[in-house]
Tab-separated table of N, CA and C in Angstrom:
chain	number	residue	atom	x	y	z
Q	15	MET	N	89.258	-138.952	127.650
Q	15	MET	CA	90.155	-140.034	127.306
Q	15	MET	C	89.340	-141.154	126.670
Q	16	SER	N	89.833	-141.686	125.570
Q	16	SER	CA	89.104	-142.753	124.899
Q	16	SER	C	89.509	-144.111	125.467
Q	17	ARG	N	88.578	-145.008	125.349
Q	17	ARG	CA	88.814	-146.351	125.845
Q	17	ARG	C	89.069	-147.264	124.658
Q	18	ARG	N	90.101	-148.053	124.733
Q	18	ARG	CA	90.423	-148.974	123.644
Q	18	ARG	C	89.822	-150.333	123.919
Q	19	THR	N	89.470	-151.028	122.855
Q	19	THR	CA	88.924	-152.363	123.027
Q	19	THR	C	90.078	-153.355	123.087
Q	20	SER	N	89.845	-154.469	123.716
Q	20	SER	CA	90.895	-155.474	123.834
Q	20	SER	C	90.935	-156.410	122.629
Q	21	ARG	N	89.918	-156.326	121.750
Q	21	ARG	CA	89.875	-157.197	120.577
Q	21	ARG	C	90.952	-156.778	119.581
Q	22	PRO	N	91.768	-157.714	119.139
Q	22	PRO	CA	92.785	-157.344	118.143
Q	22	PRO	C	92.121	-156.954	116.832
Q	23	ARG	N	92.713	-156.005	116.163
Q	23	ARG	CA	92.174	-155.562	114.883
Q	23	ARG	C	92.606	-156.545	113.810
Q	24	GLY	N	91.650	-156.943	112.992
Q	24	GLY	CA	91.930	-157.863	111.897
Q	24	GLY	C	92.405	-157.103	110.676
Q	25	PRO	N	92.492	-157.784	109.546
Q	25	PRO	CA	92.958	-157.131	108.328
Q	25	PRO	C	91.968	-156.070	107.859
Q	26	ALA	N	92.494	-154.993	107.363
Q	26	ALA	CA	91.644	-153.923	106.830
Q	26	ALA	C	91.041	-154.374	105.503
Q	27	ALA	N	90.051	-153.652	105.046
Q	27	ALA	CA	89.459	-153.942	103.744
Q	27	ALA	C	90.529	-153.802	102.668
Q	28	ALA	N	90.445	-154.654	101.680
Q	28	ALA	CA	91.386	-154.567	100.574
Q	28	ALA	C	91.227	-153.206	99.905
Q	29	ARG	N	92.321	-152.609	99.512
Q	29	ARG	CA	92.280	-151.323	98.829
Q	29	ARG	C	91.668	-151.532	97.457
Q	30	ILE	N	90.566	-150.852	97.207
Q	30	ILE	CA	89.858	-150.992	95.941
Q	30	ILE	C	89.996	-149.688	95.168
Q	31	THR	N	90.510	-149.790	93.946
Q	31	THR	CA	90.640	-148.625	93.080
Q	31	THR	C	89.665	-148.792	91.920
Q	32	PHE	N	89.457	-147.737	91.136
Q	32	PHE	CA	88.553	-147.826	89.995
Q	32	PHE	C	89.020	-148.872	88.983
Q	33	ALA	N	90.317	-149.182	88.947
Q	33	ALA	CA	90.848	-150.166	88.008
Q	33	ALA	C	90.834	-151.585	88.578
Q	34	SER	N	90.584	-151.752	89.862
Q	34	SER	CA	90.547	-153.076	90.500
Q	34	SER	C	89.392	-153.901	89.947
Q	35	PRO	N	89.520	-155.222	90.004
Q	35	PRO	CA	88.349	-156.052	89.667
Q	35	PRO	C	87.224	-155.714	90.644
Q	36	CYS	N	86.000	-155.697	90.163
Q	36	CYS	CA	84.884	-155.347	91.032
Q	36	CYS	C	84.656	-156.474	92.043
Q	37	PRO	N	84.501	-156.134	93.323
Q	37	PRO	CA	84.257	-157.158	94.343
Q	37	PRO	C	82.969	-157.943	94.122
Q	38	CYS	N	82.018	-157.400	93.357
Q	38	CYS	CA	80.721	-158.072	93.176
Q	38	CYS	C	80.823	-159.348	92.355
Q	39	GLY	N	81.953	-159.562	91.677
Q	39	GLY	CA	82.157	-160.791	90.930
Q	39	GLY	C	81.904	-160.701	89.437
Q	40	LEU	N	81.328	-159.613	88.964
Q	40	LEU	CA	81.134	-159.467	87.523
Q	40	LEU	C	82.482	-159.163	86.865
Q	41	PRO	N	82.663	-159.539	85.598
Q	41	PRO	CA	83.965	-159.354	84.932
Q	41	PRO	C	84.169	-157.926	84.423
Q	42	ALA	N	84.238	-156.996	85.346
Q	42	ALA	CA	84.460	-155.592	84.983
Q	42	ALA	C	85.291	-154.942	86.081
Q	43	ALA	N	85.925	-153.850	85.718
Q	43	ALA	CA	86.657	-153.074	86.711
Q	43	ALA	C	85.658	-152.389	87.638
Q	44	TYR	N	86.062	-152.181	88.880
Q	44	TYR	CA	85.211	-151.556	89.880
Q	44	TYR	C	84.623	-150.224	89.384
Q	45	GLY	N	85.424	-149.394	88.745
Q	45	GLY	CA	84.952	-148.091	88.278
Q	45	GLY	C	83.875	-148.181	87.217
Q	46	GLU	N	83.890	-149.236	86.414
Q	46	GLU	CA	82.885	-149.433	85.365
Q	46	GLU	C	81.684	-150.215	85.870
Q	47	CYS	N	81.814	-150.810	87.036
Q	47	CYS	CA	80.768	-151.676	87.577
Q	47	CYS	C	80.141	-150.975	88.793
Q	48	CYS	N	80.370	-151.455	89.971
Q	48	CYS	CA	79.729	-150.909	91.173
Q	48	CYS	C	80.264	-149.544	91.590
Q	49	GLY	N	81.476	-149.218	91.194
Q	49	GLY	CA	82.052	-147.923	91.553
Q	49	GLY	C	81.232	-146.747	91.048
Q	50	ARG	N	80.603	-146.890	89.893
Q	50	ARG	CA	79.787	-145.787	89.365
Q	50	ARG	C	78.526	-145.593	90.192
Q	51	PHE	N	78.014	-146.670	90.800
Q	51	PHE	CA	76.864	-146.536	91.701
Q	51	PHE	C	77.311	-145.891	93.016
Q	52	HIS	N	78.461	-146.332	93.518
Q	52	HIS	CA	78.976	-145.782	94.776
Q	52	HIS	C	79.260	-144.289	94.663
Q	53	SER	N	79.771	-143.865	93.518
Q	53	SER	CA	80.107	-142.445	93.332
Q	53	SER	C	78.874	-141.578	93.095
Q	54	GLY	N	77.745	-142.211	92.763
Q	54	GLY	CA	76.521	-141.459	92.491
Q	54	GLY	C	76.360	-141.061	91.044
Q	55	SER	N	77.278	-141.491	90.167
Q	55	SER	CA	77.164	-141.106	88.758
Q	55	SER	C	76.126	-141.943	88.012
Q	56	ALA	N	75.672	-143.029	88.624
Q	56	ALA	CA	74.617	-143.873	88.039
Q	56	ALA	C	73.849	-144.518	89.182
Q	57	ALA	N	72.640	-144.962	88.874
Q	57	ALA	CA	71.814	-145.677	89.857
Q	57	ALA	C	71.664	-147.121	89.402
Q	58	ALA	N	71.606	-148.040	90.347
Q	58	ALA	CA	71.443	-149.454	90.022
Q	58	ALA	C	70.106	-149.658	89.306
Q	59	PRO	N	70.112	-150.239	88.099
Q	59	PRO	CA	68.875	-150.378	87.320
Q	59	PRO	C	67.973	-151.539	87.756
Q	60	THR	N	68.531	-152.502	88.497
Q	60	THR	CA	67.760	-153.660	88.959
Q	60	THR	C	68.096	-153.932	90.417
Q	61	CYS	N	67.257	-154.738	91.060
Q	61	CYS	CA	67.570	-155.056	92.457
Q	61	CYS	C	68.810	-155.957	92.540
Q	62	GLU	N	69.080	-156.784	91.525
Q	62	GLU	CA	70.323	-157.567	91.548
Q	62	GLU	C	71.539	-156.658	91.457
Q	63	ALA	N	71.486	-155.659	90.595
Q	63	ALA	CA	72.601	-154.713	90.498
Q	63	ALA	C	72.790	-153.975	91.823
Q	64	LEU	N	71.675	-153.628	92.477
Q	64	LEU	CA	71.798	-152.964	93.782
Q	64	LEU	C	72.398	-153.916	94.807
Q	65	MET	N	71.976	-155.180	94.806
Q	65	MET	CA	72.531	-156.156	95.741
Q	65	MET	C	74.028	-156.295	95.531
Q	66	ARG	N	74.453	-156.424	94.275
Q	66	ARG	CA	75.880	-156.542	93.981
Q	66	ARG	C	76.642	-155.302	94.448
Q	67	SER	N	76.063	-154.122	94.201
Q	67	SER	CA	76.751	-152.888	94.592
Q	67	SER	C	76.798	-152.735	96.108
Q	68	ARG	N	75.788	-153.218	96.811
Q	68	ARG	CA	75.821	-153.170	98.275
Q	68	ARG	C	76.874	-154.139	98.825
Q	69	TYR	N	76.993	-155.316	98.220
Q	69	TYR	CA	78.057	-156.238	98.615
Q	69	TYR	C	79.422	-155.562	98.408
Q	70	ALA	N	79.602	-154.952	97.236
Q	70	ALA	CA	80.863	-154.262	96.951
Q	70	ALA	C	81.101	-153.128	97.945
Q	71	ALA	N	80.028	-152.471	98.390
Q	71	ALA	CA	80.171	-151.402	99.385
Q	71	ALA	C	80.626	-151.963	100.729
Q	72	PHE	N	80.153	-153.160	101.085
Q	72	PHE	CA	80.664	-153.791	102.305
Q	72	PHE	C	82.145	-154.105	102.144
Q	73	ALA	N	82.530	-154.625	100.978
Q	73	ALA	CA	83.940	-154.939	100.730
Q	73	ALA	C	84.805	-153.686	100.777
Q	74	ALA	N	84.278	-152.572	100.263
Q	74	ALA	CA	85.013	-151.307	100.238
Q	74	ALA	C	84.817	-150.482	101.511
Q	75	ARG	N	83.931	-150.950	102.379
Q	75	ARG	CA	83.591	-150.247	103.621
Q	75	ARG	C	83.063	-148.844	103.341
Q	76	ASP	N	82.103	-148.792	102.433
Q	76	ASP	CA	81.470	-147.534	102.024
Q	76	ASP	C	80.125	-147.399	102.745
Q	77	ALA	N	80.171	-146.943	103.984
Q	77	ALA	CA	78.960	-146.817	104.809
Q	77	ALA	C	77.967	-145.830	104.212
Q	78	ALA	N	78.445	-144.755	103.623
Q	78	ALA	CA	77.547	-143.735	103.064
Q	78	ALA	C	76.664	-144.344	101.972
Q	79	TYR	N	77.247	-145.169	101.106
Q	79	TYR	CA	76.452	-145.795	100.050
Q	79	TYR	C	75.443	-146.775	100.636
Q	80	LEU	N	75.874	-147.568	101.588
Q	80	LEU	CA	74.954	-148.531	102.211
Q	80	LEU	C	73.761	-147.813	102.823
Q	81	LEU	N	73.994	-146.737	103.530
Q	81	LEU	CA	72.894	-145.994	104.154
Q	81	LEU	C	72.018	-145.321	103.104
Q	82	ARG	N	72.625	-144.804	102.043
Q	82	ARG	CA	71.877	-144.130	100.984
Q	82	ARG	C	70.953	-145.092	100.244
Q	83	THR	N	71.327	-146.372	100.189
Q	83	THR	CA	70.538	-147.357	99.449
Q	83	THR	C	69.700	-148.240	100.375
Q	84	TRP	N	69.494	-147.793	101.597
Q	84	TRP	CA	68.687	-148.507	102.585
Q	84	TRP	C	67.372	-147.760	102.732
Q	85	HIS	N	66.258	-148.466	102.722
Q	85	HIS	CA	64.949	-147.815	102.851
Q	85	HIS	C	64.892	-147.031	104.158
Q	86	PRO	N	64.398	-145.783	104.125
Q	86	PRO	CA	64.378	-144.973	105.351
Q	86	PRO	C	63.569	-145.596	106.487
Q	87	GLY	N	62.619	-146.469	106.171
Q	87	GLY	CA	61.821	-147.098	107.216
Q	87	GLY	C	62.544	-148.204	107.972
Q	88	THR	N	63.626	-148.737	107.407
Q	88	THR	CA	64.373	-149.814	108.067
Q	88	THR	C	65.854	-149.483	108.248
Q	89	ARG	N	66.272	-148.317	107.805
Q	89	ARG	CA	67.684	-147.924	107.848
Q	89	ARG	C	68.155	-147.693	109.284
Q	90	PRO	N	69.300	-148.277	109.651
Q	90	PRO	CA	69.863	-148.008	110.978
Q	90	PRO	C	70.533	-146.627	110.990
Q	91	PRO	N	70.870	-146.119	112.156
Q	91	PRO	CA	71.529	-144.814	112.209
Q	91	PRO	C	72.945	-144.822	111.633
Q	92	GLY	N	73.566	-145.980	111.591
Q	92	GLY	CA	74.927	-146.063	111.062
Q	92	GLY	C	75.282	-147.498	110.735
Q	93	VAL	N	76.442	-147.680	110.133
Q	93	VAL	CA	76.942	-149.002	109.779
Q	93	VAL	C	78.293	-149.166	110.455
Q	94	ASP	N	78.438	-150.245	111.198
Q	94	ASP	CA	79.715	-150.572	111.833
Q	94	ASP	C	80.336	-151.743	111.095
Q	95	PHE	N	81.572	-151.588	110.682
Q	95	PHE	CA	82.285	-152.654	109.997
Q	95	PHE	C	83.179	-153.366	110.997
Q	96	ASP	N	83.092	-154.686	111.027
Q	96	ASP	CA	83.954	-155.477	111.887
Q	96	ASP	C	85.349	-155.477	111.274
Q	97	PRO	N	86.344	-155.008	111.984
Q	97	PRO	CA	87.685	-154.928	111.396
Q	97	PRO	C	88.276	-156.289	111.057
Q	98	GLY	N	87.749	-157.372	111.627
Q	98	GLY	CA	88.261	-158.702	111.336
Q	98	GLY	C	87.596	-159.381	110.158
Q	99	THR	N	86.598	-158.721	109.550
Q	99	THR	CA	85.868	-159.313	108.432
Q	99	THR	C	86.405	-158.817	107.102
Q	100	ARG	N	86.651	-159.755	106.204
Q	100	ARG	CA	87.070	-159.423	104.836
Q	100	ARG	C	86.158	-160.185	103.886
Q	101	TRP	N	85.437	-159.471	103.031
Q	101	TRP	CA	84.494	-160.075	102.080
Q	101	TRP	C	85.283	-160.613	100.901
Q	102	THR	N	85.021	-161.888	100.543
Q	102	THR	CA	85.865	-162.571	99.561
Q	102	THR	C	85.141	-163.057	98.311
Q	103	GLY	N	83.824	-163.018	98.264
Q	103	GLY	CA	83.135	-163.463	97.054
Q	103	GLY	C	81.632	-163.453	97.209
Q	104	LEU	N	80.932	-163.345	96.091
Q	104	LEU	CA	79.481	-163.273	96.083
Q	104	LEU	C	78.923	-164.227	95.042
Q	105	ASP	N	77.951	-165.042	95.455
Q	105	ASP	CA	77.229	-165.917	94.539
Q	105	ASP	C	75.763	-165.510	94.555
Q	106	ILE	N	75.231	-165.099	93.415
Q	106	ILE	CA	73.801	-164.812	93.294
Q	106	ILE	C	73.126	-166.138	92.977
Q	107	LEU	N	72.194	-166.553	93.826
Q	107	LEU	CA	71.544	-167.849	93.689
Q	107	LEU	C	70.188	-167.767	93.003
Q	108	ASP	N	69.468	-166.650	93.204
Q	108	ASP	CA	68.138	-166.517	92.615
Q	108	ASP	C	67.705	-165.057	92.700
Q	109	THR	N	66.896	-164.639	91.751
Q	109	THR	CA	66.265	-163.319	91.805
Q	109	THR	C	64.800	-163.483	91.426
Q	110	THR	N	63.949	-162.662	92.017
Q	110	THR	CA	62.549	-162.610	91.614
Q	110	THR	C	62.202	-161.151	91.379
Q	111	GLU	N	61.552	-160.911	90.256
Q	111	GLU	CA	61.178	-159.561	89.847
Q	111	GLU	C	62.402	-158.647	89.916
Q	112	GLY	N	62.222	-157.383	90.308
Q	112	GLY	CA	63.355	-156.493	90.494
Q	112	GLY	C	63.920	-155.855	89.244
Q	113	SER	N	63.188	-155.891	88.122
Q	113	SER	CA	63.677	-155.255	86.901
Q	113	SER	C	63.130	-153.828	86.810
Q	114	ALA	N	63.400	-153.200	85.692
Q	114	ALA	CA	62.895	-151.840	85.458
Q	114	ALA	C	61.375	-151.801	85.423
Q	115	PHE	N	60.735	-152.953	85.241
Q	115	PHE	CA	59.280	-153.012	85.130
Q	115	PHE	C	58.585	-153.392	86.439
Q	116	HIS	N	59.355	-153.556	87.509
Q	116	HIS	CA	58.805	-153.985	88.795
Q	116	HIS	C	58.972	-152.904	89.862
Q	117	SER	N	58.221	-153.050	90.936
Q	117	SER	CA	58.377	-152.139	92.078
Q	117	SER	C	58.931	-152.853	93.304
Q	118	THR	N	59.031	-154.187	93.244
Q	118	THR	CA	59.638	-154.970	94.319
Q	118	THR	C	60.496	-156.063	93.704
Q	119	GLY	N	61.344	-156.656	94.515
Q	119	GLY	CA	62.159	-157.765	94.059
Q	119	GLY	C	62.924	-158.377	95.208
Q	120	THR	N	63.419	-159.586	94.986
Q	120	THR	CA	64.262	-160.253	95.978
Q	120	THR	C	65.506	-160.792	95.283
Q	121	VAL	N	66.559	-160.912	96.059
Q	121	VAL	CA	67.794	-161.532	95.591
Q	121	VAL	C	68.252	-162.490	96.685
Q	122	THR	N	68.407	-163.756	96.314
Q	122	THR	CA	68.954	-164.745	97.226
Q	122	THR	C	70.418	-164.919	96.861
Q	123	PHE	N	71.287	-164.877	97.853
Q	123	PHE	CA	72.722	-164.913	97.583
Q	123	PHE	C	73.463	-165.605	98.710
Q	124	ARG	N	74.705	-165.928	98.423
Q	124	ARG	CA	75.648	-166.388	99.438
Q	124	ARG	C	76.869	-165.476	99.331
Q	125	ALA	N	77.154	-164.784	100.413
Q	125	ALA	CA	78.311	-163.891	100.479
Q	125	ALA	C	79.402	-164.581	101.292
Q	126	HIS	N	80.558	-164.697	100.716
Q	126	HIS	CA	81.679	-165.363	101.370
Q	126	HIS	C	82.579	-164.324	102.024
Q	127	TYR	N	83.124	-164.690	103.169
Q	127	TYR	CA	83.998	-163.775	103.899
Q	127	TYR	C	84.934	-164.570	104.795
Q	128	THR	N	85.925	-163.891	105.318
Q	128	THR	CA	86.746	-164.462	106.379
Q	128	THR	C	86.542	-163.602	107.609
Q	129	ASP	N	86.512	-164.245	108.745
Q	129	ASP	CA	86.382	-163.561	110.031
Q	129	ASP	C	87.641	-163.881	110.821
Q	130	ASP	N	88.497	-162.883	110.967
Q	130	ASP	CA	89.816	-163.084	111.574
Q	130	ASP	C	90.538	-164.269	110.932
Q	131	GLY	N	90.420	-164.368	109.597
Q	131	GLY	CA	91.111	-165.383	108.829
Q	131	GLY	C	90.355	-166.686	108.648
Q	132	ARG	N	89.251	-166.882	109.357
Q	132	ARG	CA	88.470	-168.113	109.238
Q	132	ARG	C	87.390	-167.930	108.172
Q	133	PRO	N	87.326	-168.811	107.154
Q	133	PRO	CA	86.314	-168.666	106.103
Q	133	PRO	C	84.913	-168.979	106.616
Q	134	ASP	N	83.940	-168.261	106.100
Q	134	ASP	CA	82.538	-168.477	106.441
Q	134	ASP	C	81.700	-167.887	105.310
Q	135	SER	N	80.373	-168.006	105.435
Q	135	SER	CA	79.501	-167.402	104.426
Q	135	SER	C	78.177	-167.019	105.057
Q	136	LEU	N	77.486	-166.134	104.373
Q	136	LEU	CA	76.184	-165.633	104.782
Q	136	LEU	C	75.212	-165.963	103.660
Q	137	HIS	N	74.159	-166.712	103.950
Q	137	HIS	CA	73.151	-167.097	102.956
Q	137	HIS	C	71.879	-166.338	103.309
Q	138	GLU	N	71.420	-165.499	102.393
Q	138	GLU	CA	70.347	-164.564	102.715
Q	138	GLU	C	69.461	-164.316	101.500
Q	139	GLN	N	68.208	-163.977	101.770
Q	139	GLN	CA	67.324	-163.457	100.735
Q	139	GLN	C	67.004	-162.018	101.119
Q	140	SER	N	67.474	-161.082	100.301
Q	140	SER	CA	67.244	-159.662	100.552
Q	140	SER	C	66.033	-159.187	99.774
Q	141	ARG	N	65.295	-158.281	100.382
Q	141	ARG	CA	64.111	-157.703	99.742
Q	141	ARG	C	64.396	-156.249	99.383
Q	142	PHE	N	63.910	-155.854	98.195
Q	142	PHE	CA	64.138	-154.521	97.672
Q	142	PHE	C	62.820	-153.925	97.191
Q	143	VAL	N	62.706	-152.616	97.274
Q	143	VAL	CA	61.551	-151.888	96.742
Q	143	VAL	C	62.065	-150.634	96.050
Q	144	ARG	N	61.192	-150.073	95.231
Q	144	ARG	CA	61.512	-148.759	94.653
Q	144	ARG	C	61.042	-147.692	95.636
Q	145	HIS	N	61.922	-146.755	95.904
Q	145	HIS	CA	61.596	-145.636	96.788
Q	145	HIS	C	62.066	-144.369	96.088
Q	146	GLU	N	61.125	-143.486	95.832
Q	146	GLU	CA	61.427	-142.244	95.109
Q	146	GLU	C	62.162	-142.540	93.805
Q	147	GLY	N	61.728	-143.613	93.130
Q	147	GLY	CA	62.258	-143.955	91.812
Q	147	GLY	C	63.497	-144.829	91.800
Q	148	ALA	N	64.118	-145.061	92.944
Q	148	ALA	CA	65.361	-145.834	92.980
Q	148	ALA	C	65.169	-147.115	93.788
Q	149	TRP	N	65.931	-148.149	93.418
Q	149	TRP	CA	65.915	-149.377	94.199
Q	149	TRP	C	66.586	-149.140	95.537
Q	150	VAL	N	65.972	-149.651	96.612
Q	150	VAL	CA	66.568	-149.606	97.946
Q	150	VAL	C	66.356	-150.948	98.644
Q	151	TYR	N	67.269	-151.263	99.533
Q	151	TYR	CA	67.189	-152.468	100.352
Q	151	TYR	C	66.204	-152.224	101.489
Q	152	THR	N	65.362	-153.224	101.793
Q	152	THR	CA	64.426	-153.072	102.919
Q	152	THR	C	64.757	-154.022	104.054
Q	153	THR	N	64.642	-155.313	103.818
Q	153	THR	CA	64.860	-156.305	104.871
Q	153	THR	C	65.476	-157.557	104.275
Q	154	ALA	N	65.785	-158.498	105.156
Q	154	ALA	CA	66.357	-159.766	104.704
Q	154	ALA	C	65.864	-160.904	105.578
Q	155	VAL	N	65.903	-162.087	104.985
Q	155	VAL	CA	65.628	-163.327	105.696
Q	155	VAL	C	66.874	-164.189	105.548
Q	156	PHE	N	67.422	-164.641	106.658
Q	156	PHE	CA	68.594	-165.495	106.596
Q	156	PHE	C	68.168	-166.904	106.225
Q	157	ALA	N	68.861	-167.487	105.255
Q	157	ALA	CA	68.476	-168.807	104.760
Q	157	ALA	C	69.152	-169.930	105.545
Q	158	ASP	N	70.251	-169.672	106.200
Q	158	ASP	CA	70.946	-170.707	107.007
Q	158	ASP	C	70.913	-170.317	108.449
């Protein structure tokens, strides 16, 4: 017999289709933007593109993509999504290195969300490295 939690379930993730605006904030449809990274038909060419696609994966609740783009040395066994959290916007504040010519990079950002309807944000600097030729997330430092 399963045990239910007493916490009320919040709003589910917004339904994202390939024609939807991309959650990462760039002016493109999800399928032409982060959706192609999520599907595996393309790889993020920069650490900023990977950061944006990981944010979009949180918005879409795509645990498989998040785990696939996490460095194996720091990757958790799984990703749990809080049912009361809804991601509402992303601001890229700064990037260092992280291009096709680099092997490391950082992205400082502010991710906006609601938690059971209350607005909040996460200010973080994420670190990325190339692993087996692809950009992956390693660690983060919270700025606030």
